[in-house]
PDB file of C-alpha atoms in Angstrom:
ATOM      1  CA  MET A   6       0.000   0.000   0.000  1.00  0.00           C
ATOM      2  CA  ALA A   7       1.644   3.233  -1.079  1.00  0.00           C
ATOM      3  CA  MET A   8      -0.006   6.013   0.889  1.00  0.00           C
ATOM      4  CA  VAL A   9       2.858   8.376   1.483  1.00  0.00           C
ATOM      5  CA  SER A  10       6.547   7.866   2.126  1.00  0.00           C
ATOM      6  CA  GLN A  11       5.818   6.321   5.554  1.00  0.00           C
ATOM      7  CA  ALA A  12       4.264   2.948   6.349  1.00  0.00           C
ATOM      8  CA  PRO A  13       0.800   3.101   8.005  1.00  0.00           C
ATOM      9  CA  GLY A  14       2.216   1.986  11.355  1.00  0.00           C
ATOM     10  CA  GLU A  15       4.557   4.998  11.393  1.00  0.00           C
ATOM     11  CA  LEU A  16       1.834   7.595  10.782  1.00  0.00           C
ATOM     12  CA  ASP A  17      -0.144   9.168  13.584  1.00  0.00           C
ATOM     13  CA  ASP A  18      -3.917   8.771  13.623  1.00  0.00           C
ATOM     14  CA  ALA A  19      -4.667  12.159  12.030  1.00  0.00           C
ATOM     15  CA  GLU A  20      -2.242  11.390   9.190  1.00  0.00           C
ATOM     16  CA  ILE A  21      -3.937   8.047   8.607  1.00  0.00           C
ATOM     17  CA  VAL A  22      -7.363   9.698   8.452  1.00  0.00           C
ATOM     18  CA  ALA A  23      -6.001  12.136   5.859  1.00  0.00           C
ATOM     19  CA  ALA A  24      -4.356   9.297   3.898  1.00  0.00           C
ATOM     20  CA  SER A  25      -7.607   7.325   3.969  1.00  0.00           C
ATOM     21  CA  LEU A  26      -9.299  10.071   1.966  1.00  0.00           C
ATOM     22  CA  ARG A  27      -7.019   9.093  -0.932  1.00  0.00           C
ATOM     23  CA  THR A  28      -6.560   5.416  -0.052  1.00  0.00           C
ATOM     24  CA  PRO A  29      -9.613   4.161   1.892  1.00  0.00           C
ATOM     25  CA  GLU A  30      -7.826   0.933   2.892  1.00  0.00           C
ATOM     26  CA  ALA A  31      -5.530   2.985   5.125  1.00  0.00           C
ATOM     27  CA  PHE A  32      -8.426   3.382   7.564  1.00  0.00           C
ATOM     28  CA  GLY A  33      -7.934  -0.276   8.512  1.00  0.00           C
ATOM     29  CA  GLU A  34      -4.866   0.732  10.528  1.00  0.00           C
ATOM     30  CA  LEU A  35      -7.112   2.851  12.767  1.00  0.00           C
ATOM     31  CA  PHE A  36      -9.330  -0.168  13.321  1.00  0.00           C
ATOM     32  CA  ARG A  37      -6.277  -2.249  14.244  1.00  0.00           C
ATOM     33  CA  ARG A  38      -5.115   0.408  16.713  1.00  0.00           C
ATOM     34  CA  HIS A  39      -8.392   1.275  18.396  1.00  0.00           C
ATOM     35  CA  ALA A  40     -10.884  -1.589  18.025  1.00  0.00           C
ATOM     36  CA  PRO A  41      -9.611  -3.980  20.737  1.00  0.00           C
ATOM     37  CA  ARG A  42      -9.758  -1.415  23.558  1.00  0.00           C
ATOM     38  CA  LEU A  43     -13.050   0.055  22.341  1.00  0.00           C
ATOM     39  CA  HIS A  44     -14.594  -3.407  21.975  1.00  0.00           C
ATOM     40  CA  ALA A  45     -13.563  -4.407  25.506  1.00  0.00           C
ATOM     41  CA  TYR A  46     -15.127  -1.226  26.858  1.00  0.00           C
ATOM     42  CA  VAL A  47     -18.398  -1.568  24.927  1.00  0.00           C
ATOM     43  CA  LYS A  48     -18.639  -5.227  25.923  1.00  0.00           C
ATOM     44  CA  ARG A  49     -18.418  -4.245  29.599  1.00  0.00           C
ATOM     45  CA  ARG A  50     -21.088  -1.603  29.040  1.00  0.00           C
ATOM     46  CA  LEU A  51     -23.602  -3.489  26.879  1.00  0.00           C
ATOM     47  CA  GLY A  52     -22.620  -7.146  26.849  1.00  0.00           C
ATOM     48  CA  SER A  53     -21.213  -9.376  24.134  1.00  0.00           C
ATOM     49  CA  SER A  54     -24.369  -9.411  22.041  1.00  0.00           C
ATOM     50  CA  LEU A  55     -24.180  -5.677  21.261  1.00  0.00           C
ATOM     51  CA  ALA A  56     -20.428  -5.016  21.421  1.00  0.00           C
ATOM     52  CA  ASP A  57     -19.612  -6.201  17.898  1.00  0.00           C
ATOM     53  CA  ASP A  58     -22.471  -4.193  16.421  1.00  0.00           C
ATOM     54  CA  VAL A  59     -21.702  -0.986  18.316  1.00  0.00           C
ATOM     55  CA  VAL A  60     -17.972  -1.101  17.533  1.00  0.00           C
ATOM     56  CA  SER A  61     -18.669  -1.860  13.866  1.00  0.00           C
ATOM     57  CA  GLU A  62     -21.179   0.959  13.679  1.00  0.00           C
ATOM     58  CA  ALA A  63     -18.771   3.368  15.404  1.00  0.00           C
ATOM     59  CA  PHE A  64     -16.026   2.610  12.879  1.00  0.00           C
ATOM     60  CA  ALA A  65     -18.454   2.729   9.951  1.00  0.00           C
ATOM     61  CA  THR A  66     -19.669   6.143  11.103  1.00  0.00           C
ATOM     62  CA  ALA A  67     -16.097   7.369  11.589  1.00  0.00           C
ATOM     63  CA  PHE A  68     -15.184   6.119   8.122  1.00  0.00           C
ATOM     64  CA  ARG A  69     -18.186   7.815   6.494  1.00  0.00           C
ATOM     65  CA  GLN A  70     -17.474  11.072   8.351  1.00  0.00           C
ATOM     66  CA  ARG A  71     -13.659  10.975   8.105  1.00  0.00           C
ATOM     67  CA  ALA A  72     -13.598  14.017   5.816  1.00  0.00           C
ATOM     68  CA  ARG A  73     -15.134  15.997   8.695  1.00  0.00           C
ATOM     69  CA  PHE A  74     -12.364  14.970  11.106  1.00  0.00           C
ATOM     70  CA  ASP A  75     -10.281  18.124  11.469  1.00  0.00           C
ATOM     71  CA  GLY A  76      -7.664  16.907  13.927  1.00  0.00           C
ATOM     72  CA  GLY A  77      -8.903  19.408  16.513  1.00  0.00           C
ATOM     73  CA  ARG A  78      -8.975  16.551  18.982  1.00  0.00           C
ATOM     74  CA  GLU A  79      -7.415  13.120  19.023  1.00  0.00           C
ATOM     75  CA  PHE A  80      -8.924  10.566  16.650  1.00  0.00           C
ATOM     76  CA  GLY A  81      -9.407   8.149  19.573  1.00  0.00           C
ATOM     77  CA  ALA A  82     -11.476  10.692  21.485  1.00  0.00           C
ATOM     78  CA  TRP A  83     -13.516  11.429  18.357  1.00  0.00           C
ATOM     79  CA  LEU A  84     -14.132   7.705  17.794  1.00  0.00           C
ATOM     80  CA  TRP A  85     -15.009   7.061  21.442  1.00  0.00           C
ATOM     81  CA  GLY A  86     -17.406  10.025  21.277  1.00  0.00           C
ATOM     82  CA  ILE A  87     -19.172   8.344  18.368  1.00  0.00           C
ATOM     83  CA  ALA A  88     -19.293   5.097  20.373  1.00  0.00           C
ATOM     84  CA  ALA A  89     -20.625   6.961  23.429  1.00  0.00           C
ATOM     85  CA  ASN A  90     -23.513   8.277  21.330  1.00  0.00           C
ATOM     86  CA  LEU A  91     -24.247   4.756  20.092  1.00  0.00           C
ATOM     87  CA  ILE A  92     -24.081   3.383  23.642  1.00  0.00           C
ATOM     88  CA  ALA A  93     -26.543   6.068  24.738  1.00  0.00           C
ATOM     89  CA  ARG A  94     -29.065   4.621  22.284  1.00  0.00           C
ATOM     90  CA  HIS A  95     -28.794   1.378  24.245  1.00  0.00           C
ATOM     91  CA  HIS A  96     -29.173   3.017  27.678  1.00  0.00           C
ATOM     92  CA  ARG A  97     -32.252   0.980  28.585  1.00  0.00           C
ATOM     93  CA  GLN A  98     -30.519  -2.270  27.615  1.00  0.00           C
ATOM     94  CA  GLU A  99     -27.492  -1.325  29.716  1.00  0.00           C
ATOM     95  CA  THR A 100     -29.608  -0.446  32.747  1.00  0.00           C
ATOM     96  CA  ARG A 101     -31.579  -3.712  32.426  1.00  0.00           C
ATOM     97  CA  MET A 102     -28.303  -5.623  32.174  1.00  0.00           C
ATOM     98  CA  TYR A 103     -26.966  -4.044  35.383  1.00  0.00           C
ATOM     99  CA  ARG A 104     -30.236  -4.656  37.236  1.00  0.00           C
ATOM    100  CA  ALA A 105     -30.264  -8.309  36.136  1.00  0.00           C
ATOM    101  CA  PHE A 106     -26.655  -8.650  37.278  1.00  0.00           C
ATOM    102  CA  ALA A 107     -27.555  -7.104  40.637  1.00  0.00           C
ATOM    103  CA  ARG A 108     -30.412  -9.597  41.089  1.00  0.00           C
ATOM    104  CA  THR A 109     -28.715 -12.747  39.847  1.00  0.00           C
ATOM    105  CA  GLY A 110     -24.996 -12.200  40.351  1.00  0.00           C
ATOM    106  CA  ALA A 111     -24.407 -13.500  36.800  1.00  0.00           C
ATOM    107  CA  ASP A 112     -22.500 -10.934  34.750  1.00  0.00           C
ATOM    108  CA  PRO A 113     -24.191 -10.807  31.317  1.00  0.00           C
ATOM    109  CA  ALA A 114     -21.125  -9.055  29.858  1.00  0.00           C
ATOM    110  CA  GLU A 115     -18.869 -11.977  30.768  1.00  0.00           C
ATOM    111  CA  ASP A 116     -18.479 -14.575  28.067  1.00  0.00           C
ATOM    112  CA  GLY A 117     -16.974 -17.170  30.383  1.00  0.00           C
ATOM    113  CA  VAL A 118     -13.352 -16.387  29.586  1.00  0.00           C
ATOM    114  CA  ALA A 119     -11.920 -14.017  32.191  1.00  0.00           C
ATOM    115  CA  GLU A 120      -8.356 -12.768  31.959  1.00  0.00           C
ATOM    116  CA  ALA A 121      -7.438 -14.056  35.412  1.00  0.00           C
ATOM    117  CA  ALA A 122      -8.964 -16.037  38.249  1.00  0.00           C
ATOM    118  CA  GLY A 123      -8.430 -13.064  40.575  1.00  0.00           C
ATOM    119  CA  ASP A 124     -10.520 -10.864  38.291  1.00  0.00           C
ATOM    120  CA  ARG A 125     -13.306 -13.468  38.337  1.00  0.00           C
ATOM    121  CA  ALA A 126     -13.238 -13.688  42.129  1.00  0.00           C
ATOM    122  CA  ALA A 127     -13.294  -9.911  42.550  1.00  0.00           C
ATOM    123  CA  ALA A 128     -16.096  -9.552  40.011  1.00  0.00           C
ATOM    124  CA  ALA A 129     -18.125 -12.280  41.709  1.00  0.00           C
ATOM    125  CA  ALA A 130     -17.757 -10.587  45.079  1.00  0.00           C
ATOM    126  CA  LEU A 131     -18.555  -7.078  43.858  1.00  0.00           C
ATOM    127  CA  GLY A 132     -20.624  -7.739  40.767  1.00  0.00           C
ATOM    128  CA  PRO A 133     -24.195  -7.496  41.977  1.00  0.00           C
ATOM    129  CA  ALA A 134     -23.535  -4.495  44.233  1.00  0.00           C
ATOM    130  CA  LEU A 135     -21.538  -2.733  41.515  1.00  0.00           C
ATOM    131  CA  ALA A 136     -24.204  -3.456  38.917  1.00  0.00           C
ATOM    132  CA  LYS A 137     -26.906  -2.045  41.188  1.00  0.00           C
ATOM    133  CA  ALA A 138     -24.806   1.040  41.859  1.00  0.00           C
ATOM    134  CA  LEU A 139     -24.082   1.595  38.159  1.00  0.00           C
ATOM    135  CA  ALA A 140     -27.769   1.233  37.315  1.00  0.00           C
ATOM    136  CA  SER A 141     -28.529   4.030  39.793  1.00  0.00           C
ATOM    137  CA  LEU A 142     -26.258   6.563  38.027  1.00  0.00           C
ATOM    138  CA  ASN A 143     -27.572   8.854  35.339  1.00  0.00           C
ATOM    139  CA  ALA A 144     -26.240   8.248  31.833  1.00  0.00           C
ATOM    140  CA  GLN A 145     -23.584  10.996  31.838  1.00  0.00           C
ATOM    141  CA  GLU A 146     -22.261  10.050  35.277  1.00  0.00           C
ATOM    142  CA  ARG A 147     -22.089   6.413  34.221  1.00  0.00           C
ATOM    143  CA  ASP A 148     -20.357   7.306  30.930  1.00  0.00           C
ATOM    144  CA  ALA A 149     -17.752   9.426  32.701  1.00  0.00           C
ATOM    145  CA  VAL A 150     -16.941   6.986  35.506  1.00  0.00           C
ATOM    146  CA  LEU A 151     -16.826   3.959  33.184  1.00  0.00           C
ATOM    147  CA  LEU A 152     -14.589   5.720  30.676  1.00  0.00           C
ATOM    148  CA  LEU A 153     -12.268   6.372  33.625  1.00  0.00           C
ATOM    149  CA  ALA A 154     -12.447   2.864  35.098  1.00  0.00           C
ATOM    150  CA  TRP A 155     -13.017   0.540  32.144  1.00  0.00           C
ATOM    151  CA  GLY A 156     -11.851   2.744  29.284  1.00  0.00           C
ATOM    152  CA  GLU A 157      -8.729   3.701  31.266  1.00  0.00           C
ATOM    153  CA  MET A 158      -8.966   7.285  30.030  1.00  0.00           C
ATOM    154  CA  SER A 159      -7.683  10.431  31.711  1.00  0.00           C
ATOM    155  CA  TYR A 160     -10.080  13.188  32.740  1.00  0.00           C
ATOM    156  CA  ALA A 161      -8.941  15.220  29.722  1.00  0.00           C
ATOM    157  CA  GLU A 162      -9.582  12.295  27.356  1.00  0.00           C
ATOM    158  CA  ILE A 163     -13.032  11.795  28.882  1.00  0.00           C
ATOM    159  CA  ALA A 164     -13.815  15.499  28.453  1.00  0.00           C
ATOM    160  CA  SER A 165     -12.776  15.301  24.801  1.00  0.00           C
ATOM    161  CA  THR A 166     -14.680  12.049  24.227  1.00  0.00           C
ATOM    162  CA  LEU A 167     -17.912  13.320  25.789  1.00  0.00           C
ATOM    163  CA  ASP A 168     -17.399  16.842  24.418  1.00  0.00           C
ATOM    164  CA  LEU A 169     -17.774  18.325  27.892  1.00  0.00           C
ATOM    165  CA  PRO A 170     -15.672  20.848  29.816  1.00  0.00           C
ATOM    166  CA  LEU A 171     -13.014  19.266  32.019  1.00  0.00           C
ATOM    167  CA  GLY A 172     -14.599  20.699  35.179  1.00  0.00           C
ATOM    168  CA  THR A 173     -17.947  19.154  34.280  1.00  0.00           C
ATOM    169  CA  VAL A 174     -16.325  15.752  33.817  1.00  0.00           C
ATOM    170  CA  LYS A 175     -14.564  16.042  37.169  1.00  0.00           C
ATOM    171  CA  ALA A 176     -17.850  16.977  38.845  1.00  0.00           C
ATOM    172  CA  LYS A 177     -19.732  14.088  37.230  1.00  0.00           C
ATOM    173  CA  ILE A 178     -17.063  11.588  38.274  1.00  0.00           C
ATOM    174  CA  HIS A 179     -17.021  13.019  41.788  1.00  0.00           C
ATOM    175  CA  ARG A 180     -20.827  12.672  42.057  1.00  0.00           C
ATOM    176  CA  ALA A 181     -20.718   9.164  40.605  1.00  0.00           C
ATOM    177  CA  ARG A 182     -18.000   8.080  43.045  1.00  0.00           C
ATOM    178  CA  LYS A 183     -19.962   9.556  45.932  1.00  0.00           C
ATOM    179  CA  LYS A 184     -23.038   7.551  44.897  1.00  0.00           C
ATOM    180  CA  LEU A 185     -20.945   4.404  44.396  1.00  0.00           C
ATOM    181  CA  ARG A 186     -19.348   4.766  47.845  1.00  0.00           C
ATOM    182  CA  LYS A 187     -22.787   4.657  49.453  1.00  0.00           C
ATOM    183  CA  VAL A 188     -23.464   1.246  47.944  1.00  0.00           C
ATOM    184  CA  LEU A 189     -20.076  -0.465  47.662  1.00  0.00           C
ATOM    185  CA  PRO A 190     -17.801  -1.818  50.398  1.00  0.00           C
ATOM    186  CA  GLU A 191     -15.109   0.610  51.578  1.00  0.00           C
ATOM    187  CA  GLU A 192     -12.098  -1.128  50.016  1.00  0.00           C
ATOM    188  CA  THR A 193     -13.526  -1.032  46.468  1.00  0.00           C
ATOM    189  CA  THR A 194     -13.717   2.724  46.033  1.00  0.00           C
ATOM    190  CA  HIS A 195     -10.055   3.792  46.080  1.00  0.00           C
ATOM    191  CA  GLU A 196      -9.269   6.906  44.075  1.00  0.00           C
TER     192      GLU A 196
END
């Protein structure tokens, strides 16, 4: 693939978006870079059954709108913002999933293959209480705190992803943590 003088792996995300306007196949490098982390996050939010669809739709939307990407913010934040909007469409499904988890203790987002036994044990111990607590948060609080915890984003990345001021993101995460502390055992809410 001859895009420019550099190989796709050597280009930054904004350069790949620009190159994909001339060579659409170049966009595949962005999928390779961002899909695994985004998929893991969406799976935790909506479960396995919707994760593939939401991630595919997020990338399809980004591809269709790539000419509008101006590089004013990181491509990853732009993509995760698209995914956040798609997740919001599934808010009821997500809330039902958390409530079912709280009642049954069976994590509907888990496909039976956990990364480590310790993670499974911790999830089993906290799962229902955490699910109930997450279901009690409003959509923006839940988005912000889960992008921090499961998306492993900084406050600035969350602000860019959700297109909110940094102070607003900090306030939403603070409120969410305060609500979570009321429901969860003390040792689970470290900052």
